[in-house]
CSV table of C-alpha atoms in Angstrom, one decimal:
chain,number,residue,atom,x,y,z
A,237,MET,CA,-32.0,-22.6,41.2
A,238,LYS,CA,-31.6,-23.1,37.5
A,239,THR,CA,-30.2,-19.7,37.1
A,240,SER,CA,-27.5,-20.4,39.7
A,241,ALA,CA,-26.6,-23.6,38.0
A,242,LYS,CA,-26.2,-21.8,34.6
A,243,THR,CA,-24.1,-19.1,36.2
A,244,LEU,CA,-21.9,-21.7,37.9
A,245,ALA,CA,-21.5,-23.5,34.6
A,246,ARG,CA,-20.5,-20.4,32.8
A,247,THR,CA,-18.0,-19.5,35.6
A,248,ASN,CA,-16.5,-23.0,35.4
A,249,THR,CA,-16.2,-22.8,31.6
A,250,GLY,CA,-14.6,-19.4,31.8
A,251,SER,CA,-12.1,-20.6,34.4
A,252,SER,CA,-11.3,-23.7,32.3
A,253,SER,CA,-10.7,-21.5,29.2
A,254,GLN,CA,-8.4,-19.2,31.1
A,255,ARG,CA,-6.4,-22.1,32.5
A,256,LYS,CA,-6.1,-23.6,29.0
A,257,LEU,CA,-5.0,-20.2,27.6
A,258,TRP,CA,-2.2,-19.8,30.2
A,259,LYS,CA,-1.2,-23.4,29.7
A,260,ASP,CA,-0.8,-22.8,25.9
A,261,ILE,CA,1.1,-19.5,26.5
A,262,LEU,CA,3.5,-21.4,28.9
A,263,ARG,CA,4.0,-24.2,26.4
A,264,ASP,CA,4.7,-21.8,23.5
A,265,ARG,CA,6.6,-19.2,25.6
A,266,TYR,CA,9.7,-19.1,23.3
A,267,LEU,CA,7.5,-18.4,20.3
A,268,TYR,CA,5.9,-15.6,22.1
A,269,LEU,CA,9.3,-14.2,23.1
A,270,LEU,CA,10.2,-14.2,19.4
A,271,LEU,CA,7.0,-12.3,18.7
A,272,LEU,CA,7.6,-9.7,21.4
A,273,PRO,CA,10.2,-7.5,19.6
A,274,GLY,CA,7.8,-7.1,16.6
A,275,MET,CA,4.9,-6.3,18.8
A,276,LEU,CA,7.0,-3.8,20.7
A,277,LEU,CA,8.0,-2.0,17.5
A,278,ILE,CA,4.4,-1.9,16.3
A,279,PHE,CA,3.3,-0.4,19.6
A,280,VAL,CA,6.1,2.2,19.8
A,281,PHE,CA,5.9,3.4,16.2
A,282,ARG,CA,2.2,2.8,15.4
A,283,TYR,CA,0.1,3.0,18.5
A,284,ALA,CA,2.0,5.3,20.9
A,285,PRO,CA,2.2,8.2,18.3
A,286,MET,CA,-1.7,8.1,18.0
A,287,TYR,CA,-1.8,10.3,21.1
A,288,GLY,CA,-0.5,13.1,18.9
A,289,ILE,CA,-3.7,13.0,16.9
A,290,VAL,CA,-5.1,15.4,19.4
A,291,ILE,CA,-3.1,18.3,17.9
A,292,ALA,CA,-5.4,18.1,14.8
A,293,PHE,CA,-8.0,19.7,17.0
A,294,GLN,CA,-5.7,22.4,18.4
A,295,ASP,CA,-3.8,25.4,17.2
A,296,TYR,CA,-0.7,23.6,18.2
A,297,ASN,CA,2.3,25.6,19.4
A,298,ILE,CA,5.5,23.8,19.8
A,299,TYR,CA,6.6,25.9,22.8
A,300,ASN,CA,3.3,25.4,24.7
A,301,GLY,CA,3.1,21.7,24.0
A,302,ILE,CA,-0.1,19.6,23.6
A,303,LYS,CA,-1.5,20.6,27.0
A,304,GLY,CA,-0.9,24.3,26.6
A,305,SER,CA,-2.0,24.8,23.0
A,306,GLU,CA,-5.4,26.3,22.2
A,307,TRP,CA,-8.3,24.0,21.4
A,308,VAL,CA,-10.0,24.8,18.1
A,309,GLY,CA,-12.1,21.7,17.5
A,310,PHE,CA,-12.6,21.1,13.8
A,311,GLY,CA,-11.1,24.4,12.8
A,312,GLN,CA,-8.0,22.8,11.1
A,313,PHE,CA,-10.3,20.5,9.1
A,314,ASN,CA,-12.4,23.4,8.1
A,315,LYS,CA,-9.3,25.2,7.0
A,316,LEU,CA,-8.2,22.1,5.0
A,317,PHE,CA,-11.5,21.6,3.2
A,318,HIS,CA,-11.8,25.3,2.3
A,319,SER,CA,-8.3,25.6,1.0
A,320,PRO,CA,-8.3,26.6,-2.7
A,321,ASP,CA,-5.8,23.9,-3.5
A,322,PHE,CA,-7.4,21.0,-1.5
A,323,TYR,CA,-9.7,19.6,-4.2
A,324,GLU,CA,-7.0,19.8,-6.8
A,325,ILE,CA,-4.5,17.9,-4.7
A,326,LEU,CA,-7.3,15.4,-3.7
A,327,ARG,CA,-8.0,14.8,-7.4
A,328,ASN,CA,-4.4,14.3,-8.2
A,329,THR,CA,-4.0,11.9,-5.3
A,330,LEU,CA,-6.9,9.8,-6.3
A,331,VAL,CA,-6.0,9.8,-10.1
A,332,ILE,CA,-2.4,8.8,-9.5
A,333,SER,CA,-3.4,6.2,-6.8
A,334,VAL,CA,-6.1,4.6,-9.0
A,335,TYR,CA,-3.7,4.4,-12.0
A,336,LYS,CA,-1.0,2.8,-9.8
A,337,LEU,CA,-3.6,0.4,-8.2
A,338,ALA,CA,-4.9,-0.7,-11.7
A,339,ALA,CA,-1.4,-1.3,-13.0
A,340,GLY,CA,0.0,-2.8,-9.8
A,341,PHE,CA,-3.0,-5.1,-9.5
A,342,SER,CA,-3.1,-6.5,-13.0
A,343,VAL,CA,0.4,-6.7,-14.2
A,344,PRO,CA,1.9,-8.8,-11.3
A,345,ILE,CA,-0.9,-11.4,-11.9
A,346,ILE,CA,-0.2,-11.6,-15.6
A,347,LEU,CA,3.6,-11.8,-15.0
A,348,SER,CA,3.1,-14.5,-12.3
A,349,LEU,CA,0.9,-16.5,-14.6
A,350,LEU,CA,3.6,-16.4,-17.3
A,351,LEU,CA,6.5,-17.2,-14.8
A,352,ASN,CA,4.5,-20.1,-13.5
A,353,GLU,CA,4.4,-21.7,-16.9
A,354,LEU,CA,8.2,-21.6,-17.4
A,355,LYS,CA,9.7,-25.1,-17.3
A,356,ASN,CA,13.4,-24.1,-17.4
A,357,MET,CA,14.0,-23.5,-13.7
A,358,VAL,CA,17.4,-21.8,-14.3
A,359,PHE,CA,15.9,-19.2,-16.6
A,360,LYS,CA,12.9,-18.8,-14.3
A,361,ARG,CA,15.0,-18.1,-11.3
A,362,ILE,CA,17.2,-15.7,-13.2
A,363,THR,CA,14.2,-13.8,-14.5
A,364,GLN,CA,12.6,-13.7,-11.0
A,365,SER,CA,15.8,-12.3,-9.5
A,366,ILE,CA,16.0,-9.6,-12.2
A,367,ILE,CA,12.5,-8.4,-11.7
A,368,TYR,CA,12.7,-8.5,-7.9
A,369,LEU,CA,15.9,-6.4,-7.8
A,370,PRO,CA,14.4,-2.9,-8.3
A,371,HIS,CA,12.2,-3.4,-5.2
A,372,PHE,CA,15.3,-3.3,-3.0
A,373,VAL,CA,16.6,-0.1,-4.5
A,374,SER,CA,15.6,3.0,-2.5
A,375,TRP,CA,13.5,5.7,-4.2
A,376,VAL,CA,16.4,8.1,-3.7
A,377,ILE,CA,18.7,6.0,-5.9
A,378,PHE,CA,16.0,4.9,-8.3
A,379,SER,CA,14.9,8.6,-8.8
A,380,GLY,CA,18.5,9.6,-9.5
A,381,ILE,CA,18.8,6.9,-12.2
A,382,LEU,CA,15.4,8.0,-13.7
A,383,ILE,CA,16.4,11.6,-13.8
A,384,THR,CA,19.6,10.7,-15.5
A,385,PHE,CA,17.9,8.6,-18.1
A,386,LEU,CA,15.3,11.3,-18.8
A,387,ASN,CA,17.7,14.2,-18.9
A,388,PRO,CA,16.8,16.4,-21.9
A,389,VAL,CA,20.5,17.2,-22.7
A,390,ASP,CA,22.3,13.9,-22.5
A,391,GLY,CA,19.8,11.3,-21.1
A,392,LEU,CA,19.6,7.9,-22.8
A,393,VAL,CA,15.9,8.3,-23.7
A,394,ASN,CA,16.3,11.7,-25.4
A,395,TYR,CA,19.5,10.4,-27.1
A,396,ILE,CA,17.3,7.7,-28.7
A,397,ILE,CA,14.7,10.3,-29.6
A,398,LYS,CA,17.2,12.6,-31.2
A,399,GLY,CA,18.8,9.7,-33.0
A,400,ALA,CA,15.3,8.9,-34.5
A,401,GLY,CA,15.0,12.5,-35.8
A,402,GLY,CA,12.8,13.8,-33.0
A,403,LYS,CA,13.2,16.8,-30.6
A,404,PRO,CA,14.4,16.3,-27.0
A,405,ILE,CA,11.7,16.3,-24.4
A,406,ASP,CA,12.1,17.4,-20.7
A,407,PHE,CA,9.7,14.7,-19.4
A,408,LEU,CA,9.8,15.6,-15.7
A,409,ILE,CA,8.5,19.2,-16.2
A,410,ASN,CA,5.9,18.2,-18.9
A,411,VAL,CA,2.4,17.8,-17.5
A,412,ASP,CA,1.5,15.5,-20.3
A,413,TYR,CA,4.1,12.9,-19.3
A,414,PHE,CA,4.6,13.3,-15.6
A,415,ARG,CA,1.8,11.0,-14.3
A,416,SER,CA,2.7,8.3,-16.8
A,417,ILE,CA,6.3,8.4,-15.6
A,418,LEU,CA,5.1,8.0,-12.0
A,419,VAL,CA,2.9,5.0,-12.8
A,420,VAL,CA,5.4,3.3,-15.1
A,421,SER,CA,8.4,3.8,-12.8
A,422,ASP,CA,6.4,2.6,-9.7
A,423,LEU,CA,5.2,-0.5,-11.7
A,424,TYR,CA,8.8,-1.3,-12.8
A,425,LYS,CA,10.1,-1.0,-9.3
A,426,GLU,CA,7.4,-3.0,-7.5
A,427,VAL,CA,6.1,-5.5,-10.0
A,428,GLY,CA,8.6,-8.2,-9.1
A,429,TRP,CA,7.7,-8.0,-5.4
A,430,GLY,CA,4.0,-8.3,-6.2
A,431,THR,CA,4.6,-11.5,-8.1
A,432,ILE,CA,6.2,-13.2,-5.0
A,433,ILE,CA,2.8,-13.6,-3.3
A,434,TYR,CA,1.0,-14.7,-6.4
A,435,LEU,CA,3.6,-17.3,-7.3
A,436,ALA,CA,3.5,-18.7,-3.7
A,437,ALA,CA,-0.3,-19.0,-4.0
A,438,MET,CA,0.0,-20.7,-7.4
A,439,SER,CA,2.5,-23.3,-6.0
A,440,GLY,CA,-0.4,-24.5,-3.7
A,441,VAL,CA,-2.8,-25.3,-6.5
A,442,ASN,CA,-3.6,-29.0,-6.7
A,443,PRO,CA,-1.8,-30.5,-9.8
A,444,GLU,CA,-4.8,-32.9,-10.2
A,445,LEU,CA,-6.9,-29.9,-11.3
A,446,TYR,CA,-4.5,-29.2,-14.2
A,447,GLU,CA,-4.5,-32.9,-15.1
A,448,ALA,CA,-8.3,-33.0,-15.1
A,449,SER,CA,-8.5,-29.8,-17.3
A,450,ARG,CA,-6.0,-31.3,-19.8
A,451,MET,CA,-8.1,-34.4,-20.0
A,452,ASP,CA,-11.1,-32.2,-20.9
A,453,GLY,CA,-9.1,-30.6,-23.7
A,454,ALA,CA,-8.1,-27.3,-22.0
A,455,ASN,CA,-5.1,-25.6,-23.4
A,456,LYS,CA,-2.7,-23.5,-21.3
A,457,ALA,CA,-4.7,-20.3,-21.6
A,458,LYS,CA,-7.9,-22.1,-20.5
A,459,GLN,CA,-6.0,-23.7,-17.6
A,460,MET,CA,-4.9,-20.3,-16.4
A,461,TRP,CA,-8.4,-18.9,-16.7
A,462,HIS,CA,-10.4,-21.8,-15.2
A,463,VAL,CA,-7.9,-23.3,-12.8
A,464,THR,CA,-5.1,-21.0,-11.7
A,465,LEU,CA,-7.0,-17.7,-11.4
A,466,PRO,CA,-10.0,-19.2,-9.4
A,467,ALA,CA,-7.5,-20.9,-7.1
A,468,ILE,CA,-5.6,-17.7,-6.2
A,469,ARG,CA,-8.8,-15.5,-6.1
A,470,PRO,CA,-8.8,-15.3,-2.3
A,471,VAL,CA,-5.3,-14.0,-2.3
A,472,ILE,CA,-6.1,-11.4,-5.0
A,473,ILE,CA,-9.2,-10.2,-3.0
A,474,ILE,CA,-7.1,-9.8,0.2
A,475,LEU,CA,-4.4,-7.8,-1.6
A,476,VAL,CA,-7.0,-5.6,-3.2
A,477,ILE,CA,-8.6,-4.8,0.1
A,478,LEU,CA,-5.2,-4.0,1.7
A,479,SER,CA,-4.3,-1.8,-1.3
A,480,LEU,CA,-7.5,0.3,-0.8
A,481,ALA,CA,-6.1,1.3,2.6
A,482,ASN,CA,-3.3,3.1,0.7
A,483,ILE,CA,-5.6,4.8,-1.9
A,484,LEU,CA,-4.6,8.2,-0.7
A,485,GLU,CA,-0.9,7.6,-0.4
A,486,ALA,CA,0.1,7.8,-4.1
A,487,GLY,CA,3.8,7.6,-3.2
A,488,PHE,CA,5.3,10.5,-1.3
A,489,GLN,CA,9.0,9.6,-1.7
A,490,GLN,CA,8.7,9.0,-5.4
A,491,ILE,CA,6.8,12.2,-6.2
A,492,PHE,CA,8.7,14.4,-3.8
A,493,LEU,CA,12.0,13.4,-5.5
A,494,LEU,CA,10.7,13.8,-9.1
A,495,TYR,CA,8.3,16.7,-9.1
A,496,SER,CA,8.8,20.5,-9.4
A,497,PRO,CA,6.5,23.5,-9.3
A,498,LEU,CA,6.0,23.2,-13.0
A,499,VAL,CA,4.0,20.0,-12.6
A,500,TYR,CA,2.1,20.8,-9.4
A,501,ASP,CA,-1.1,20.9,-11.4
A,502,VAL,CA,-0.9,17.1,-12.1
A,503,GLY,CA,1.6,15.9,-9.5
A,504,ASP,CA,0.9,17.6,-6.2
A,505,ILE,CA,-0.7,15.2,-3.8
A,506,ILE,CA,-1.9,15.4,-0.2
A,507,ASP,CA,1.4,14.2,1.3
A,508,THR,CA,3.6,16.7,-0.7
A,509,TYR,CA,1.1,19.5,0.0
A,510,VAL,CA,1.1,18.7,3.7
A,511,TYR,CA,4.9,18.7,3.7
A,512,ARG,CA,5.2,22.1,2.1
A,513,VAL,CA,2.3,23.8,3.9
A,514,GLY,CA,2.2,21.8,7.2
A,515,ILE,CA,5.7,20.6,7.9
A,516,ALA,CA,8.0,23.1,6.1
A,517,ASP,CA,5.9,26.0,7.5
A,518,ALA,CA,5.7,24.4,11.0
A,519,ASN,CA,1.9,24.2,10.8
A,520,TYR,CA,1.8,20.9,12.6
A,521,SER,CA,-1.9,20.9,13.4
A,522,TYR,CA,-2.9,21.4,9.7
A,523,ALA,CA,-0.6,18.6,8.7
A,524,THR,CA,-2.1,16.3,11.4
A,525,ALA,CA,-5.6,17.1,10.3
A,526,ALA,CA,-4.7,16.1,6.7
A,527,GLY,CA,-3.3,12.9,8.1
A,528,VAL,CA,-6.4,12.1,10.1
A,529,PHE,CA,-8.5,12.8,7.0
A,530,LYS,CA,-6.5,10.3,5.0
A,531,SER,CA,-6.7,7.6,7.7
A,532,LEU,CA,-10.5,8.1,8.0
A,533,ILE,CA,-10.9,7.6,4.3
A,534,ALA,CA,-8.7,4.6,4.3
A,535,MET,CA,-10.6,3.0,7.1
A,536,ILE,CA,-14.0,3.6,5.4
A,537,LEU,CA,-12.7,2.1,2.1
A,538,ILE,CA,-11.2,-1.0,3.7
A,539,VAL,CA,-14.2,-1.7,5.9
A,540,SER,CA,-16.6,-1.2,2.9
A,541,ALA,CA,-14.5,-3.4,0.6
A,542,ASN,CA,-14.4,-6.1,3.2
A,543,LYS,CA,-18.2,-6.1,3.7
A,544,ILE,CA,-18.8,-6.1,-0.1
A,545,VAL,CA,-16.5,-9.1,-0.5
A,546,LYS,CA,-18.2,-11.0,2.3
A,547,LYS,CA,-21.6,-10.3,0.7
A,548,PHE,CA,-20.4,-12.1,-2.4
A,549,GLY,CA,-19.5,-15.2,-0.4
A,550,GLN,CA,-15.7,-14.6,-0.3
A,551,ASP,CA,-13.5,-14.5,2.8
A,552,GLY,CA,-12.5,-11.0,3.9
A,553,LEU,CA,-9.9,-9.8,6.3
A,554,TRP,CA,-12.2,-10.5,9.3
């Protein structure tokens, strides 16, 4: 009898929740309609193509299609991991990504702290606009500008070097400079965009905290360290977790437009290697296997980082 009563109670609770859900959906129907195009795009371009992952386990033939291609299991992954170039490109990918992550994580925070202290609003807005602008320039255009500036014959950088009595340097084919160029150019292009989120977070800091710190004798530097940074710490943590998901990206467009065979030893990453060996040579299964490997590593990193953050008492992504 008691069991029946509990079952009936759960059924009534479930029915009540469903009615409330549909009532809320009906009430906010126009908001859901606005959400629909974005959800549709995500489904079409993110989830629907996941069906193609199956070719990573096949010897895919474009004429036979997915259903007609031979199943090889983990053969493509075995081929990838035993490739003589795999560990070199994996190392290059990790090194470049870590450098970019370190620079792209720290510099926007420092820049945001400095911008947040500016009192002249006109100067602040002009400065923000200038540092935001490169983000909206495509890598095709940005790389063209960079190549022109670094040209060993008549580039501006080498013109200055020669004017100072030095010898011209062909930076883009020099293994000693190539990674630094990648990191610095990526930082210059994206640092302004990174400051937007941090400045938005800083705008929500309670002004009374600054007033209390001033009364305790804290100068600007101490206010930044003890008030501003702790206040935006949750935002920093979330952005770091999200950045870990792209640890094996390293920036295909940028590297593809700037590199050459002379710098493969330090600049060849998984994406450029897959493009040459997998896409250009029509080895689609091999390219897909590399993509699945990248996605798996990204998933492990983001889940692990989220668990570590929550263990230390911070809010994670979920």
